[in-house]
Short mmCIF file of C-alpha atoms in Angstrom, two decimals:
data_model
loop_
_atom_site.label_atom_id
_atom_site.label_comp_id
_atom_site.label_asym_id
_atom_site.label_seq_id
_atom_site.Cartn_x
_atom_site.Cartn_y
_atom_site.Cartn_z
CA MET S 650 0.94 -0.58 22.36
CA ALA S 651 0.02 0.51 18.86
CA PRO S 652 -3.55 -0.19 17.74
CA VAL S 653 -3.27 -3.28 15.59
CA ALA S 654 -6.76 -4.58 14.98
CA ALA S 655 -10.09 -5.00 16.71
CA VAL S 656 -12.94 -7.36 15.99
CA ARG S 657 -16.47 -6.54 17.02
CA VAL S 658 -19.90 -8.07 16.58
CA ARG S 659 -22.86 -5.87 15.72
CA ALA S 660 -26.46 -6.91 16.27
CA LYS S 661 -29.26 -5.13 14.41
CA GLY S 662 -32.23 -7.43 14.60
CA THR S 663 -31.15 -9.36 11.51
CA PRO S 664 -28.29 -11.87 11.70
CA ASP S 665 -25.24 -10.50 13.50
CA LEU S 666 -22.70 -8.93 11.16
CA ASP S 667 -19.05 -9.09 12.00
CA GLU S 668 -16.91 -6.01 11.72
CA ILE S 669 -13.15 -5.84 11.80
CA VAL S 670 -11.17 -2.64 12.23
CA LEU S 671 -7.67 -2.37 10.78
CA TYR S 672 -5.23 0.52 10.78
CA SER S 673 -3.06 1.66 7.90
CA ALA S 674 0.45 2.45 9.12
CA PRO S 675 2.34 5.54 7.92
CA SER S 676 6.09 5.32 7.40
CA ALA S 677 6.78 6.97 10.76
CA PHE S 678 5.17 4.00 12.54
CA PHE S 679 8.15 1.84 11.58
CA LEU S 680 10.41 4.04 13.71
CA TRP S 681 9.49 1.83 16.67
CA PHE S 682 12.20 -0.60 15.53
CA VAL S 683 14.99 1.98 15.67
CA ILE S 684 13.73 3.40 18.98
CA ALA S 685 13.36 0.01 20.65
CA MET S 686 16.76 -1.18 19.43
CA GLY S 687 18.43 2.02 20.62
CA TRP S 688 16.98 1.75 24.12
CA LEU S 689 17.76 -1.98 24.29
CA LEU S 690 21.38 -1.41 23.31
CA ASN S 691 21.62 1.27 25.99
CA LEU S 692 20.91 -1.47 28.53
CA LEU S 693 23.37 -3.93 26.99
CA CYS S 694 26.20 -1.50 26.28
CA PRO S 695 28.95 -0.76 28.84
CA LYS S 696 28.38 2.40 30.85
CA ILE S 697 30.72 5.36 30.41
CA ILE S 698 32.17 6.60 33.72
CA THR S 699 34.37 9.66 34.13
CA THR S 700 36.61 9.55 37.19
CA SER S 701 37.62 12.56 39.29
CA ALA S 702 40.93 12.60 37.43
CA GLY S 703 39.11 13.02 34.13
CA VAL S 704 39.74 9.47 32.96
CA ILE S 705 36.90 7.98 30.90
CA THR S 706 36.28 4.27 31.44
CA ARG S 707 33.61 1.79 30.39
CA THR S 708 32.19 -0.67 32.87
CA GLY S 709 29.53 -3.37 32.88
CA GLY S 710 27.41 -4.27 29.90
CA ILE S 711 26.76 -7.55 28.13
CA LEU S 712 28.00 -6.46 24.70
CA THR S 713 31.03 -4.42 23.76
CA SER S 714 30.64 -0.84 22.64
CA GLY S 715 31.79 -1.75 19.14
CA ALA S 716 29.27 -4.58 18.83
CA CYS S 717 26.43 -2.29 19.95
CA ALA S 718 27.53 0.30 17.41
CA TRP S 719 27.43 -2.18 14.53
CA ILE S 720 24.04 -3.53 15.63
CA PHE S 721 22.60 -0.01 15.67
CA ILE S 722 24.16 0.75 12.27
CA PHE S 723 22.58 -2.34 10.71
CA THR S 724 19.27 -1.41 12.36
CA LEU S 725 19.37 1.97 10.62
CA ILE S 726 20.30 0.31 7.31
CA TYR S 727 17.36 -2.09 7.64
CA PHE S 728 14.99 0.80 8.38
CA LEU S 729 16.23 2.81 5.38
CA LEU S 730 15.96 -0.17 3.04
CA ALA S 731 12.38 -0.73 4.21
CA LEU S 732 11.50 2.87 3.37
CA LEU S 733 13.41 3.23 0.11
CA TYR S 734 12.81 -0.12 -1.60
CA ASP S 735 9.94 -2.54 -1.96
CA LEU S 736 11.53 -5.97 -1.58
CA SER S 737 9.02 -8.70 -2.21
CA LEU S 738 9.85 -12.24 -1.15
CA LYS S 739 11.07 -13.12 -4.66
CA LYS S 740 13.28 -10.04 -4.87
CA LEU S 741 14.67 -10.65 -1.40
CA ILE S 742 15.57 -14.25 -2.24
CA LEU S 743 17.15 -13.15 -5.53
CA CYS S 744 19.22 -10.43 -3.84
CA THR S 745 20.31 -12.90 -1.16
CA LEU S 746 21.43 -15.40 -3.80
CA VAL S 747 23.34 -12.75 -5.75
CA VAL S 748 25.13 -11.49 -2.64
CA SER S 749 25.93 -15.06 -1.58
CA VAL S 750 27.37 -15.95 -4.99
CA VAL S 751 29.50 -12.79 -5.07
CA TRP S 752 30.71 -13.45 -1.52
CA LEU S 753 31.62 -17.08 -2.23
CA PHE S 754 33.39 -16.13 -5.47
CA ALA S 755 35.38 -13.43 -3.68
CA LYS S 756 36.40 -15.83 -0.90
CA TYR S 757 37.36 -18.42 -3.52
CA MET S 758 39.57 -15.92 -5.35
CA GLU S 759 41.18 -14.85 -2.09
CA GLY S 760 41.75 -18.40 -0.84
CA LEU S 761 43.11 -20.05 -3.96
CA HIS S 762 44.42 -17.23 -6.12
CA HIS S 763 45.33 -14.74 -3.38
CA VAL S 764 43.39 -11.93 -5.03
CA ALA S 765 42.23 -9.49 -2.36
CA ILE S 766 38.61 -8.51 -2.91
CA ILE S 767 36.53 -8.67 0.27
CA GLY S 768 39.41 -8.55 2.75
CA PRO S 769 40.47 -4.92 2.17
CA ILE S 770 36.87 -3.74 2.41
CA LEU S 771 36.29 -5.55 5.71
CA ASN S 772 39.61 -4.32 7.09
CA TYR S 773 38.72 -0.75 6.16
CA PHE S 774 35.44 -0.85 8.08
CA ALA S 775 37.16 -2.60 11.00
CA ARG S 776 39.72 0.21 11.21
CA LEU S 777 36.92 2.76 11.44
CA ASP S 778 36.12 1.20 14.83
CA PRO S 779 32.68 2.76 15.51
CA GLN S 780 31.74 3.03 19.18
CA PHE S 781 28.27 3.14 20.71
CA ASP S 782 27.58 6.41 22.50
CA PRO S 783 24.60 5.87 24.87
CA GLY S 784 23.95 9.58 25.29
CA THR S 785 23.84 10.33 21.56
CA VAL S 786 21.67 7.32 20.79
CA SER S 787 19.29 8.19 23.65
CA VAL S 788 18.81 11.70 22.26
CA ILE S 789 18.15 10.28 18.78
CA CYS S 790 15.61 7.80 20.15
CA TRP S 791 13.74 10.42 22.17
CA LEU S 792 13.57 12.73 19.16
CA LEU S 793 12.29 9.90 16.96
CA PHE S 794 9.76 8.99 19.65
CA ILE S 795 7.84 12.21 18.90
CA PRO S 796 6.98 11.41 15.24
CA TRP S 797 6.28 7.81 16.22
CA VAL S 798 3.65 8.89 18.75
CA ALA S 799 2.25 11.27 16.11
CA SER S 800 1.94 8.30 13.74
CA LEU S 801 -0.23 6.50 16.32
CA PHE S 802 -2.61 9.47 16.46
CA GLU S 803 -2.68 9.59 12.67
CA MET S 804 -3.52 5.89 12.54
CA GLY S 805 -6.31 6.30 15.07
CA PHE S 806 -7.91 9.40 13.56
CA ASN S 807 -7.17 9.27 9.82
CA ARG S 808 -6.16 5.72 8.90
CA ARG S 809 -8.90 3.64 10.48
CA LYS S 810 -10.60 1.17 8.13
CA LYS S 811 -13.71 -0.72 9.20
CA PHE S 812 -14.62 -3.72 7.07
CA SER S 813 -18.14 -5.15 7.21
CA PRO S 814 -20.06 -7.50 4.90
CA ASN S 815 -21.77 -4.57 3.16
CA GLU S 816 -19.31 -1.69 3.14
CA ILE S 817 -15.90 -0.35 4.03
CA THR S 818 -15.76 2.76 6.20
CA GLU S 819 -12.74 5.08 6.28
CA SER S 820 -12.63 7.70 9.01
CA HIS S 821 -10.88 11.04 8.45
CA PHE S 822 -10.73 13.31 11.49
CA GLY S 823 -12.18 16.75 10.79
CA GLU S 824 -13.18 15.80 7.25
CA GLY S 825 -15.79 13.09 7.64
CA SER S 826 -16.06 9.46 6.61
CA GLU S 827 -15.81 7.69 3.28
CA LEU S 828 -18.01 4.68 2.54
CA THR S 829 -17.18 2.16 -0.17
CA ASP S 830 -19.91 -0.23 -1.27
CA ARG S 831 -18.64 -3.79 -1.63
CA MET S 832 -21.01 -4.66 -4.46
CA GLY S 833 -19.08 -6.32 -7.30
CA LEU S 834 -15.70 -6.11 -5.55
CA ARG S 835 -13.29 -8.89 -4.74
CA PHE S 836 -10.40 -8.52 -2.33
CA GLN S 837 -6.80 -9.66 -2.50
CA THR S 838 -3.80 -9.34 -0.23
CA LYS S 839 -0.37 -8.27 -1.38
CA TYR S 840 2.81 -8.23 0.68
CA ARG S 841 4.95 -6.06 -1.55
CA ASP S 842 7.74 -5.46 0.96
CA VAL S 843 8.96 -8.19 3.31
CA LEU S 844 10.89 -5.67 5.40
CA GLU S 845 7.80 -3.53 6.01
CA THR S 846 5.75 -6.66 6.66
CA LEU S 847 8.05 -7.55 9.54
CA LEU S 848 8.10 -3.99 10.90
CA GLY S 849 4.30 -3.80 10.68
CA PHE S 850 3.69 -7.07 12.56
CA GLY S 851 2.53 -8.84 9.42
CA ALA S 852 1.46 -5.69 7.56
CA GLY S 853 0.30 -5.86 3.97
CA ASP S 854 -1.98 -4.29 1.38
CA VAL S 855 -5.64 -5.08 0.76
CA LEU S 856 -6.65 -4.62 -2.88
CA ALA S 857 -10.27 -4.10 -3.93
CA VAL S 858 -10.60 -5.54 -7.45
CA ASP S 859 -13.60 -5.38 -9.80
CA ASN S 860 -14.78 -8.06 -12.21
CA GLN S 861 -12.31 -6.84 -14.86
CA LYS S 862 -9.46 -7.36 -12.36
CA ARG S 863 -8.84 -3.62 -12.11
CA VAL S 864 -7.67 -2.31 -8.75
CA ILE S 865 -10.40 0.07 -7.58
CA LYS S 866 -9.04 0.74 -4.11
CA ARG S 867 -5.78 -0.04 -2.34
CA TYR S 868 -5.48 -0.07 1.44
CA GLU S 869 -1.76 0.03 2.15
CA ASN S 870 0.27 -1.19 5.14
CA MET S 871 -2.60 -2.66 7.13
CA VAL S 872 -0.99 -3.51 10.46
CA GLY S 873 -1.36 -7.15 11.50
CA LEU S 874 -3.01 -8.18 8.22
CA TRP S 875 -1.16 -11.50 8.10
CA PHE S 876 -2.72 -12.57 11.40
CA LYS S 877 -6.16 -11.03 10.81
CA TRP S 878 -6.71 -12.12 7.21
CA SER S 879 -8.67 -15.26 8.14
CA ASN S 880 -11.22 -13.15 10.06
CA LEU S 881 -11.26 -10.48 7.37
CA ASP S 882 -11.70 -13.05 4.61
CA ARG S 883 -14.64 -14.58 6.48
CA ILE S 884 -16.28 -11.16 6.81
CA LEU S 885 -15.73 -10.31 3.16
CA HIS S 886 -17.51 -13.54 2.16
CA GLN S 887 -20.57 -12.89 4.33
CA ARG S 888 -22.37 -10.57 1.93
CA GLU S 889 -23.94 -13.28 -0.22
CA THR S 890 -25.05 -15.24 2.84
CA VAL S 891 -26.63 -12.15 4.40
CA LEU S 892 -28.48 -11.29 1.19
CA GLU S 893 -29.83 -14.83 0.93
CA ASP S 894 -31.06 -14.69 4.53
CA GLU S 895 -32.79 -11.35 3.95
CA GLU S 896 -34.53 -12.69 0.83
CA ALA S 897 -35.71 -15.71 2.79
CA LEU S 898 -37.24 -13.44 5.46
CA GLU S 899 -39.22 -11.37 2.92
CA PRO S 900 -42.91 -12.44 2.63
CA ARG S 901 -43.86 -14.08 -0.64
CA SER S 902 -46.62 -12.62 -2.79
CA ASP S 903 -48.53 -15.94 -2.65
CA ASP S 904 -48.82 -15.67 1.13
CA LYS S 905 -50.51 -12.28 1.06
#
């Protein structure tokens, strides 16, 4: 399973400081959806059997070959839309409303005024009659599996972000680490693409903002951010508490 997030507790004599590790997902990580759907459809699709007489038949399967083909096609469309466009929740709702209005208007014109709009388009795609080829899809999935595994290594070695009350550590394999002091920074979440959020198991961006509301640092596509934000938000608010505790532990000049 892909590394999503890890929470650790560090003790250093002073009060324990929480640390949470998140991973920024590259675009290749989202290939898991296409790969998983392809292998799942291979199990649900009828098997192709060639008899001794050279006759090709399909047997078994829960779904028809045509249904599997259309499901895989829409899976690819979803994946491409996630990569090419940033659809926030507002944009997605707006696009859904526009498509729904156009669809209802077209059906109204066809039903009452007998003006063919949607029907010819649907009939055209139906006549194309795509069929699911298990062998071809299996080859595609195995080839896509290679960059997906590479994305996991990239996440582990180059896209690891460790958030603590005092600093943010970014690890870059072979190059070193980058430390960002949290002094004067506030943090916000932004889910700029609903499609990528779903593919990234609640993925989103973490924005480091200064007092002038300028974005100083952006951590994109943090996997599982939606589910880990409560822990991360608690850690990001610990700095003031830790500083107050340290000041309380310092000896006063009157006591010397």
